[in-house]
mmCIF file with all atom_site columns, C-alpha atoms in Angstrom:
data_model
loop_
_atom_site.group_PDB
_atom_site.id
_atom_site.type_symbol
_atom_site.label_atom_id
_atom_site.label_alt_id
_atom_site.label_comp_id
_atom_site.label_asym_id
_atom_site.label_entity_id
_atom_site.label_seq_id
_atom_site.pdbx_PDB_ins_code
_atom_site.Cartn_x
_atom_site.Cartn_y
_atom_site.Cartn_z
_atom_site.occupancy
_atom_site.B_iso_or_equiv
_atom_site.pdbx_formal_charge
_atom_site.auth_seq_id
_atom_site.auth_comp_id
_atom_site.auth_asym_id
_atom_site.auth_atom_id
_atom_site.pdbx_PDB_model_num
ATOM 1  C CA . GLU A 1 1  ? 22.658  -4.862  27.810 1.00 75.00 ? 1  GLU A CA 1
ATOM 2  C CA . ALA A 1 2  ? 21.223  -8.361  27.918 1.00 75.00 ? 2  ALA A CA 1
ATOM 3  C CA . ASP A 1 3  ? 18.420  -9.073  30.358 1.00 77.00 ? 3  ASP A CA 1
ATOM 4  C CA . PRO A 1 4  ? 19.302  -12.260 32.285 1.00 80.00 ? 4  PRO A CA 1
ATOM 5  C CA . ARG A 1 5  ? 15.602  -13.165 32.541 1.00 75.00 ? 5  ARG A CA 1
ATOM 6  C CA . PHE A 1 6  ? 15.533  -13.850 28.811 1.00 79.00 ? 6  PHE A CA 1
ATOM 7  C CA . THR A 1 7  ? 17.100  -17.276 28.644 1.00 85.00 ? 7  THR A CA 1
ATOM 8  C CA . GLY A 1 8  ? 17.626  -19.323 25.505 1.00 89.00 ? 8  GLY A CA 1
ATOM 9  C CA . ARG A 1 9  ? 14.324  -21.032 26.210 1.00 90.00 ? 9  ARG A CA 1
ATOM 10 C CA . ALA A 1 10 ? 12.500  -17.690 26.457 1.00 88.00 ? 10 ALA A CA 1
ATOM 11 C CA . ILE A 1 11 ? 14.011  -16.506 23.191 1.00 91.00 ? 11 ILE A CA 1
ATOM 12 C CA . LYS A 1 12 ? 13.009  -19.763 21.482 1.00 94.00 ? 12 LYS A CA 1
ATOM 13 C CA . ASN A 1 13 ? 9.425   -19.410 22.761 1.00 94.00 ? 13 ASN A CA 1
ATOM 14 C CA . ILE A 1 14 ? 9.223   -15.817 21.538 1.00 94.00 ? 14 ILE A CA 1
ATOM 15 C CA . THR A 1 15 ? 10.681  -16.774 18.154 1.00 96.00 ? 15 THR A CA 1
ATOM 16 C CA . ASP A 1 16 ? 8.227   -19.661 17.804 1.00 97.00 ? 16 ASP A CA 1
ATOM 17 C CA . ALA A 1 17 ? 5.303   -17.353 18.622 1.00 96.00 ? 17 ALA A CA 1
ATOM 18 C CA . VAL A 1 18 ? 6.437   -14.856 15.972 1.00 97.00 ? 18 VAL A CA 1
ATOM 19 C CA . LYS A 1 19 ? 6.738   -17.619 13.357 1.00 96.00 ? 19 LYS A CA 1
ATOM 20 C CA . VAL A 1 20 ? 3.264   -18.923 14.220 1.00 96.00 ? 20 VAL A CA 1
ATOM 21 C CA . ARG A 1 21 ? 1.806   -15.438 13.755 1.00 96.00 ? 21 ARG A CA 1
ATOM 22 C CA . ALA A 1 22 ? 3.536   -15.054 10.395 1.00 96.00 ? 22 ALA A CA 1
ATOM 23 C CA . MET A 1 23 ? 2.112   -18.396 9.252  1.00 96.00 ? 23 MET A CA 1
ATOM 24 C CA . ASP A 1 24 ? -1.396  -17.819 10.630 1.00 95.00 ? 24 ASP A CA 1
ATOM 25 C CA . PHE A 1 25 ? -3.496  -18.748 7.613  1.00 95.00 ? 25 PHE A CA 1
ATOM 26 C CA . GLU A 1 26 ? -5.634  -21.594 6.317  1.00 95.00 ? 26 GLU A CA 1
ATOM 27 C CA . LEU A 1 27 ? -4.782  -23.432 3.132  1.00 94.00 ? 27 LEU A CA 1
ATOM 28 C CA . PRO A 1 28 ? -7.663  -23.049 0.689  1.00 96.00 ? 28 PRO A CA 1
ATOM 29 C CA . ASP A 1 29 ? -9.929  -26.104 0.588  1.00 96.00 ? 29 ASP A CA 1
ATOM 30 C CA . GLU A 1 30 ? -9.735  -26.028 -3.213 1.00 97.00 ? 30 GLU A CA 1
ATOM 31 C CA . TRP A 1 31 ? -6.043  -26.937 -3.008 1.00 96.00 ? 31 TRP A CA 1
ATOM 32 C CA . MET A 1 32 ? -6.926  -30.278 -1.441 1.00 94.00 ? 32 MET A CA 1
ATOM 33 C CA . GLU A 1 33 ? -10.113 -30.873 -3.418 1.00 96.00 ? 33 GLU A CA 1
ATOM 34 C CA . GLU A 1 34 ? -8.395  -30.305 -6.778 1.00 96.00 ? 34 GLU A CA 1
ATOM 35 C CA . PRO A 1 35 ? -4.886  -31.812 -6.565 1.00 95.00 ? 35 PRO A CA 1
ATOM 36 C CA . ASP A 1 36 ? -3.645  -30.020 -9.698 1.00 97.00 ? 36 ASP A CA 1
ATOM 37 C CA . LEU A 1 37 ? -4.004  -26.670 -7.917 1.00 97.00 ? 37 LEU A CA 1
ATOM 38 C CA . PHE A 1 38 ? -1.417  -27.536 -5.246 1.00 97.00 ? 38 PHE A CA 1
ATOM 39 C CA . LEU A 1 39 ? -0.625  -31.175 -4.479 1.00 95.00 ? 39 LEU A CA 1
ATOM 40 C CA . PHE A 1 40 ? 0.751   -32.086 -7.902 1.00 97.00 ? 40 PHE A CA 1
ATOM 41 C CA . LYS A 1 41 ? 2.884   -28.945 -8.223 1.00 97.00 ? 41 LYS A CA 1
ATOM 42 C CA . THR A 1 42 ? 6.638   -28.878 -7.748 1.00 98.00 ? 42 THR A CA 1
ATOM 43 C CA . TYR A 1 43 ? 8.137   -28.142 -4.354 1.00 98.00 ? 43 TYR A CA 1
ATOM 44 C CA . ASP A 1 44 ? 9.258   -24.680 -5.489 1.00 98.00 ? 44 ASP A CA 1
ATOM 45 C CA . ASP A 1 45 ? 5.780   -23.830 -6.781 1.00 98.00 ? 45 ASP A CA 1
ATOM 46 C CA . LYS A 1 46 ? 4.172   -24.984 -3.517 1.00 97.00 ? 46 LYS A CA 1
ATOM 47 C CA . LEU A 1 47 ? 6.702   -22.994 -1.504 1.00 97.00 ? 47 LEU A CA 1
ATOM 48 C CA . GLY A 1 48 ? 5.959   -19.882 -3.542 1.00 98.00 ? 48 GLY A CA 1
ATOM 49 C CA . MET A 1 49 ? 2.217   -20.285 -3.077 1.00 97.00 ? 49 MET A CA 1
ATOM 50 C CA . ILE A 1 50 ? 2.619   -20.633 0.683  1.00 97.00 ? 50 ILE A CA 1
ATOM 51 C CA . ARG A 1 51 ? 5.042   -17.701 0.882  1.00 95.00 ? 51 ARG A CA 1
ATOM 52 C CA . GLU A 1 52 ? 2.449   -15.491 -0.819 1.00 96.00 ? 52 GLU A CA 1
ATOM 53 C CA . MET A 1 53 ? 0.085   -16.167 2.094  1.00 96.00 ? 53 MET A CA 1
ATOM 54 C CA . THR A 1 54 ? 2.702   -15.618 4.813  1.00 96.00 ? 54 THR A CA 1
ATOM 55 C CA . GLN A 1 55 ? 2.740   -12.298 6.665  1.00 95.00 ? 55 GLN A CA 1
ATOM 56 C CA . PRO A 1 56 ? 6.111   -10.547 6.806  1.00 96.00 ? 56 PRO A CA 1
ATOM 57 C CA . ILE A 1 57 ? 7.717   -10.549 10.245 1.00 96.00 ? 57 ILE A CA 1
ATOM 58 C CA . SER A 1 58 ? 7.882   -6.976  11.507 1.00 96.00 ? 58 SER A CA 1
ATOM 59 C CA . VAL A 1 59 ? 9.652   -5.311  14.406 1.00 96.00 ? 59 VAL A CA 1
ATOM 60 C CA . GLU A 1 60 ? 6.246   -4.517  15.898 1.00 96.00 ? 60 GLU A CA 1
ATOM 61 C CA . MET A 1 61 ? 5.258   -8.189  15.787 1.00 96.00 ? 61 MET A CA 1
ATOM 62 C CA . VAL A 1 62 ? 8.464   -9.193  17.605 1.00 95.00 ? 62 VAL A CA 1
ATOM 63 C CA . ILE A 1 63 ? 7.997   -6.498  20.265 1.00 95.00 ? 63 ILE A CA 1
ATOM 64 C CA . GLN A 1 64 ? 4.387   -7.584  20.839 1.00 96.00 ? 64 GLN A CA 1
ATOM 65 C CA . GLU A 1 65 ? 5.488   -11.179 21.385 1.00 94.00 ? 65 GLU A CA 1
ATOM 66 C CA . ILE A 1 66 ? 8.289   -10.096 23.736 1.00 92.00 ? 66 ILE A CA 1
ATOM 67 C CA . ASN A 1 67 ? 5.766   -8.106  25.761 1.00 92.00 ? 67 ASN A CA 1
ATOM 68 C CA . ARG A 1 68 ? 3.285   -11.006 25.810 1.00 94.00 ? 68 ARG A CA 1
ATOM 69 C CA . TYR A 1 69 ? 5.968   -13.376 26.981 1.00 91.00 ? 69 TYR A CA 1
ATOM 70 C CA . ALA A 1 70 ? 7.195   -10.943 29.632 1.00 86.00 ? 70 ALA A CA 1
ATOM 71 C CA . ASP A 1 71 ? 3.648   -10.304 30.885 1.00 88.00 ? 71 ASP A CA 1
ATOM 72 C CA . SER A 1 72 ? 2.922   -13.997 31.298 1.00 85.00 ? 72 SER A CA 1
ATOM 73 C CA . GLU A 1 73 ? 6.338   -15.093 32.549 1.00 76.00 ? 73 GLU A CA 1
ATOM 74 C CA . PHE A 1 74 ? 7.388   -12.332 34.922 1.00 68.00 ? 74 PHE A CA 1
ATOM 75 C CA . ARG A 1 75 ? 4.189   -11.822 36.947 1.00 66.00 ? 75 ARG A CA 1
#
């Protein structure tokens, strides 16, 4: 059963938070200092390099973000 407190906006905020956690990494400085390592590569190569650094989105991660949102929103 759907909880009416979780509006489209709430779901978007939770989804955005999960995506931010999955992409929580720093690009190596070397990639910018030596353009051949990243900047001059093809789009597909760059995408692959970034995907290697991305954390997989897990059920636990989604549940944690739902709980965080609920804790802050429904007090």
